[in-house]
Structures are given as C-alpha cells and as structure tokens.
PDB file of C-alpha atoms in Angstrom:
ATOM      1  CA  MET T   1       6.677  40.883 111.077  1.00  0.00           C
ATOM      2  CA  LYS T   2       4.248  38.079 110.396  1.00  0.00           C
ATOM      3  CA  GLY T   3       2.052  40.354 108.240  1.00  0.00           C
ATOM      4  CA  LYS T   4       4.958  41.487 106.145  1.00  0.00           C
ATOM      5  CA  GLY T   5       6.192  37.889 105.742  1.00  0.00           C
ATOM      6  CA  ARG T   6       2.782  36.763 104.468  1.00  0.00           C
ATOM      7  CA  LYS T   7       2.612  39.648 102.016  1.00  0.00           C
ATOM      8  CA  LEU T   8       6.112  38.890 100.826  1.00  0.00           C
ATOM      9  CA  LYS T   9       5.278  35.189 100.526  1.00  0.00           C
ATOM     10  CA  LYS T  10       2.109  36.040  98.571  1.00  0.00           C
ATOM     11  CA  LEU T  11       4.073  38.418  96.336  1.00  0.00           C
ATOM     12  CA  ILE T  12       6.670  35.729  95.680  1.00  0.00           C
ATOM     13  CA  LEU T  13       3.963  33.161  94.850  1.00  0.00           C
ATOM     14  CA  ASP T  14       2.238  35.641  92.498  1.00  0.00           C
ATOM     15  CA  MET T  15       5.532  36.357  90.771  1.00  0.00           C
ATOM     16  CA  GLN T  16       6.241  32.639  90.556  1.00  0.00           C
ATOM     17  CA  GLY T  17       2.818  32.092  88.923  1.00  0.00           C
ATOM     18  CA  GLN T  18       3.412  34.916  86.457  1.00  0.00           C
ATOM     19  CA  LEU T  19       6.832  33.539  85.585  1.00  0.00           C
ATOM     20  CA  SER T  20       5.478  30.039  84.978  1.00  0.00           C
ATOM     21  CA  GLU T  21       2.730  31.533  82.758  1.00  0.00           C
ATOM     22  CA  ARG T  22       5.391  33.409  80.806  1.00  0.00           C
ATOM     23  CA  LEU T  23       7.479  30.241  80.536  1.00  0.00           C
ATOM     24  CA  GLU T  24       4.465  28.372  79.140  1.00  0.00           C
ATOM     25  CA  ALA T  25       3.835  31.201  76.660  1.00  0.00           C
ATOM     26  CA  LEU T  26       7.500  31.141  75.634  1.00  0.00           C
ATOM     27  CA  ALA T  27       7.360  27.356  75.203  1.00  0.00           C
ATOM     28  CA  ASP T  28       4.290  27.750  72.958  1.00  0.00           C
ATOM     29  CA  GLU T  29       6.068  30.486  71.020  1.00  0.00           C
ATOM     30  CA  GLU T  30       9.133  28.269  70.669  1.00  0.00           C
ATOM     31  CA  LYS T  31       6.976  25.461  69.238  1.00  0.00           C
ATOM     32  CA  LYS T  32       5.447  27.897  66.738  1.00  0.00           C
ATOM     33  CA  LEU T  33       8.883  29.167  65.735  1.00  0.00           C
ATOM     34  CA  LYS T  34      10.190  25.619  65.272  1.00  0.00           C
ATOM     35  CA  LYS T  35       7.179  24.829  63.086  1.00  0.00           C
ATOM     36  CA  ALA T  36       7.793  28.002  61.064  1.00  0.00           C
ATOM     37  CA  LEU T  37      11.454  27.006  60.631  1.00  0.00           C
ATOM     38  CA  GLU T  38      10.378  23.590  59.353  1.00  0.00           C
ATOM     39  CA  TYR T  39       8.064  25.221  56.806  1.00  0.00           C
ATOM     40  CA  LEU T  40      10.846  27.574  55.721  1.00  0.00           C
ATOM     41  CA  ALA T  41      13.266  24.659  55.319  1.00  0.00           C
ATOM     42  CA  LYS T  42      10.701  22.812  53.177  1.00  0.00           C
ATOM     43  CA  GLY T  43      10.211  25.989  51.139  1.00  0.00           C
ATOM     44  CA  VAL T  44      13.950  26.285  50.551  1.00  0.00           C
ATOM     45  CA  GLU T  45      14.085  22.646  49.410  1.00  0.00           C
ATOM     46  CA  ILE T  46      11.213  23.225  46.987  1.00  0.00           C
ATOM     47  CA  LEU T  47      12.873  26.359  45.608  1.00  0.00           C
ATOM     48  CA  ASP T  48      16.161  24.490  45.178  1.00  0.00           C
ATOM     49  CA  GLU T  49      14.395  21.707  43.283  1.00  0.00           C
ATOM     50  CA  LEU T  50      12.605  24.261  41.113  1.00  0.00           C
ATOM     51  CA  GLU T  51      15.859  26.081  40.419  1.00  0.00           C
ATOM     52  CA  GLU T  52      17.559  22.814  39.447  1.00  0.00           C
ATOM     53  CA  ALA T  53      14.650  21.905  37.167  1.00  0.00           C
ATOM     54  CA  GLN T  54      14.836  25.298  35.470  1.00  0.00           C
ATOM     55  CA  ALA T  55      18.599  24.937  35.030  1.00  0.00           C
ATOM     56  CA  ARG T  56      18.098  21.498  33.461  1.00  0.00           C
ATOM     57  CA  LYS T  57      15.428  22.938  31.179  1.00  0.00           C
ATOM     58  CA  ARG T  58      17.722  25.785  30.096  1.00  0.00           C
ATOM     59  CA  ALA T  59      20.554  23.332  29.511  1.00  0.00           C
ATOM     60  CA  ARG T  60      18.456  21.307  27.105  1.00  0.00           C
ATOM     61  CA  THR T  61      19.103  22.650  23.642  1.00  0.00           C
ATOM     62  CA  PRO T  62      17.221  21.595  20.566  1.00  0.00           C
ATOM     63  CA  ARG T  63      18.896  19.048  18.374  1.00  0.00           C
ATOM     64  CA  ALA T  64      20.444  20.633  15.313  1.00  0.00           C
ATOM     65  CA  HIS T  65      19.455  17.774  13.014  1.00  0.00           C
ATOM     66  CA  ASP T  66      15.797  18.418  13.759  1.00  0.00           C
ATOM     67  CA  PRO T  67      14.564  21.205  11.453  1.00  0.00           C
ATOM     68  CA  ASN T  68      11.616  21.853  13.748  1.00  0.00           C
ATOM     69  CA  SER T  69      13.953  22.771  16.566  1.00  0.00           C
ATOM     70  CA  LEU T  70      15.584  25.485  14.491  1.00  0.00           C
ATOM     71  CA  GLY T  71      12.823  27.145  12.560  1.00  0.00           C
ATOM     72  CA  GLY T  72      10.375  24.913  10.773  1.00  0.00           C
ATOM     73  CA  LYS T  73       9.912  21.874   8.574  1.00  0.00           C
ATOM     74  CA  ASP T  74      11.039  23.639   5.427  1.00  0.00           C
ATOM     75  CA  LEU T  75      14.273  25.022   6.877  1.00  0.00           C
ATOM     76  CA  ARG T  76      16.421  22.532   4.976  1.00  0.00           C
ATOM     77  CA  ALA T  77      14.791  23.465   1.658  1.00  0.00           C
ATOM     78  CA  LYS T  78      15.042  27.178   2.437  1.00  0.00           C
ATOM     79  CA  VAL T  79      18.757  26.912   3.219  1.00  0.00           C
ATOM     80  CA  VAL T  80      19.361  25.167  -0.110  1.00  0.00           C
ATOM     81  CA  GLU T  81      17.193  27.761  -1.900  1.00  0.00           C
ATOM     82  CA  VAL T  82      19.115  30.663  -0.335  1.00  0.00           C
ATOM     83  CA  LEU T  83      22.420  29.102  -1.361  1.00  0.00           C
ATOM     84  CA  GLN T  84      21.196  28.372  -4.908  1.00  0.00           C
ATOM     85  CA  ASN T  85      20.133  31.999  -5.362  1.00  0.00           C
ATOM     86  CA  SER T  86      23.553  33.262  -4.343  1.00  0.00           C
ATOM     87  CA  PRO T  87      26.324  33.522  -6.971  1.00  0.00           C
ATOM     88  CA  MET T  88      29.021  32.988  -4.349  1.00  0.00           C
ATOM     89  CA  PRO T  89      29.375  31.108  -1.039  1.00  0.00           C
ATOM     90  CA  LEU T  90      27.577  32.696   1.909  1.00  0.00           C
ATOM     91  CA  ALA T  91      28.657  33.042   5.522  1.00  0.00           C
ATOM     92  CA  ALA T  92      26.403  31.600   8.213  1.00  0.00           C
ATOM     93  CA  ALA T  93      25.412  35.110   9.321  1.00  0.00           C
ATOM     94  CA  GLN T  94      24.287  35.922   5.765  1.00  0.00           C
ATOM     95  CA  ILE T  95      22.271  32.702   5.596  1.00  0.00           C
ATOM     96  CA  LEU T  96      20.702  33.526   8.951  1.00  0.00           C
ATOM     97  CA  GLN T  97      19.780  37.012   7.704  1.00  0.00           C
ATOM     98  CA  SER T  98      18.269  35.618   4.480  1.00  0.00           C
ATOM     99  CA  LEU T  99      16.207  33.081   6.413  1.00  0.00           C
ATOM    100  CA  THR T 100      15.011  35.802   8.778  1.00  0.00           C
ATOM    101  CA  ASP T 101      14.069  37.991   5.792  1.00  0.00           C
ATOM    102  CA  GLN T 102      11.979  35.108   4.448  1.00  0.00           C
ATOM    103  CA  GLY T 103      10.076  34.825   7.712  1.00  0.00           C
ATOM    104  CA  LEU T 104      11.884  31.869   9.253  1.00  0.00           C
ATOM    105  CA  THR T 105      13.342  32.423  12.670  1.00  0.00           C
ATOM    106  CA  PRO T 106      16.212  30.061  13.468  1.00  0.00           C
ATOM    107  CA  ARG T 107      16.895  30.312  17.188  1.00  0.00           C
ATOM    108  CA  SER T 108      20.545  31.258  16.991  1.00  0.00           C
ATOM    109  CA  LYS T 109      23.556  31.496  14.732  1.00  0.00           C
ATOM    110  CA  ASP T 110      25.348  28.819  16.780  1.00  0.00           C
ATOM    111  CA  LEU T 111      22.579  26.283  16.228  1.00  0.00           C
ATOM    112  CA  LEU T 112      22.427  27.225  12.561  1.00  0.00           C
ATOM    113  CA  LEU T 113      26.177  26.536  12.278  1.00  0.00           C
ATOM    114  CA  VAL T 114      25.679  23.048  13.702  1.00  0.00           C
ATOM    115  CA  TYR T 115      22.756  22.511  11.345  1.00  0.00           C
ATOM    116  CA  LEU T 116      24.769  23.693   8.318  1.00  0.00           C
ATOM    117  CA  ALA T 117      27.689  21.446   9.302  1.00  0.00           C
ATOM    118  CA  GLU T 118      25.344  18.474   9.437  1.00  0.00           C
ATOM    119  CA  MET T 119      23.875  19.342   6.036  1.00  0.00           C
ATOM    120  CA  ALA T 120      27.443  19.544   4.672  1.00  0.00           C
ATOM    121  CA  LYS T 121      28.269  16.103   6.097  1.00  0.00           C
ATOM    122  CA  GLN T 122      25.192  14.701   4.375  1.00  0.00           C
ATOM    123  CA  GLY T 123      26.265  16.252   1.069  1.00  0.00           C
ATOM    124  CA  GLU T 124      23.302  18.591   0.668  1.00  0.00           C
ATOM    125  CA  ILE T 125      25.541  21.647   0.770  1.00  0.00           C
ATOM    126  CA  VAL T 126      29.285  22.243   0.390  1.00  0.00           C
ATOM    127  CA  ARG T 127      31.669  24.083   2.660  1.00  0.00           C
ATOM    128  CA  PRO T 128      34.365  25.558   0.376  1.00  0.00           C
ATOM    129  CA  ARG T 129      36.134  27.251   3.290  1.00  0.00           C
ATOM    130  CA  ARG T 130      35.612  27.715   6.976  1.00  0.00           C
ATOM    131  CA  GLY T 131      32.303  29.412   7.821  1.00  0.00           C
ATOM    132  CA  TYR T 132      31.069  29.641   4.214  1.00  0.00           C
ATOM    133  CA  TYR T 133      28.544  27.402   2.495  1.00  0.00           C
ATOM    134  CA  THR T 134      27.183  26.862  -0.993  1.00  0.00           C
ATOM    135  CA  VAL T 135      25.372  24.180  -3.008  1.00  0.00           C
ATOM    136  CA  PRO T 136      27.288  21.425  -4.851  1.00  0.00           C
ATOM    137  CA  GLU T 137      26.156  22.736  -8.260  1.00  0.00           C
ATOM    138  CA  ALA T 138      27.859  26.083  -7.625  1.00  0.00           C
ATOM    139  CA  MET T 139      31.147  24.324  -6.922  1.00  0.00           C
ATOM    140  CA  GLU T 140      31.010  22.557 -10.311  1.00  0.00           C
ATOM    141  CA  ASN T 141      30.946  25.929 -12.091  1.00  0.00           C
ATOM    142  CA  VAL T 142      34.097  27.159 -10.336  1.00  0.00           C
TER     143      VAL T 142
END
C-alpha cells in the first residue's frame, strides 16, 4: 500500500505542478488580452474622434458671399453677364446651366440661390418674382 500511496502522491504533485503552470500561462494570457482590449479601446476613441472631425468638416459649407467658394473670382461678373444676355428673367437652374456651359462650376444650386439672393440684396441683380433673376436695366425696359 505504501508504494501505491507514494505513486499517487507523486501523481498528485505532478498534476498540481502542471495546473499551476497552466494557471501562470492563463494569467499571462489574461494580461495580454487586457492589453489588447486597452489598445482596441484607444483605437475606438481615435476612430470616434476622426469620425467627429470628418462630420465637422462636412458640415462646414462655403460662405455664399465669397465668390471663390462657389466657382471663382469672376463668378459675380459672369452672373451679371448671363443675366444681361438674356431677354427675360432666368431661373436659378438656368443660370447654373449657363455658368456651367461657360466653364465655371458652382458647387450646387442651393449655394447659388444663396449667392443670388445676396447679390439681389446688394442691388446688383433684381428678383422680379420668386426664383427668377435679372439685371436692373432689364426691369427698366418692362
């Protein structure tokens, strides 16, 4: 019985050693996983900040009173020229098409509408009815 008891005791000690080695390996693995989680959390924060920055950038629209933001320095003169060459008031979409035909590329019809409204407030062009624009000289002939 003593021989079997020693073998059993040795077997138990071996198993205990193996289990403690496995526990140490698991503890090391746990540390690595915690570190990886920290890196992932930092990555998520960075992506969130980047996403917010991109959203802010998209939200920034060019100012309509700045001709450079819409299509070039001579946009104001081109708008007046297009309206002078037209016998009747033009809609914003027609003005946009004429400017595009001349090689200018205003960014959008909505921005062009804001730009035209500002030009009308300043007296450079006239708005005889909603959505249509012409030059003051054309209104004198009517």
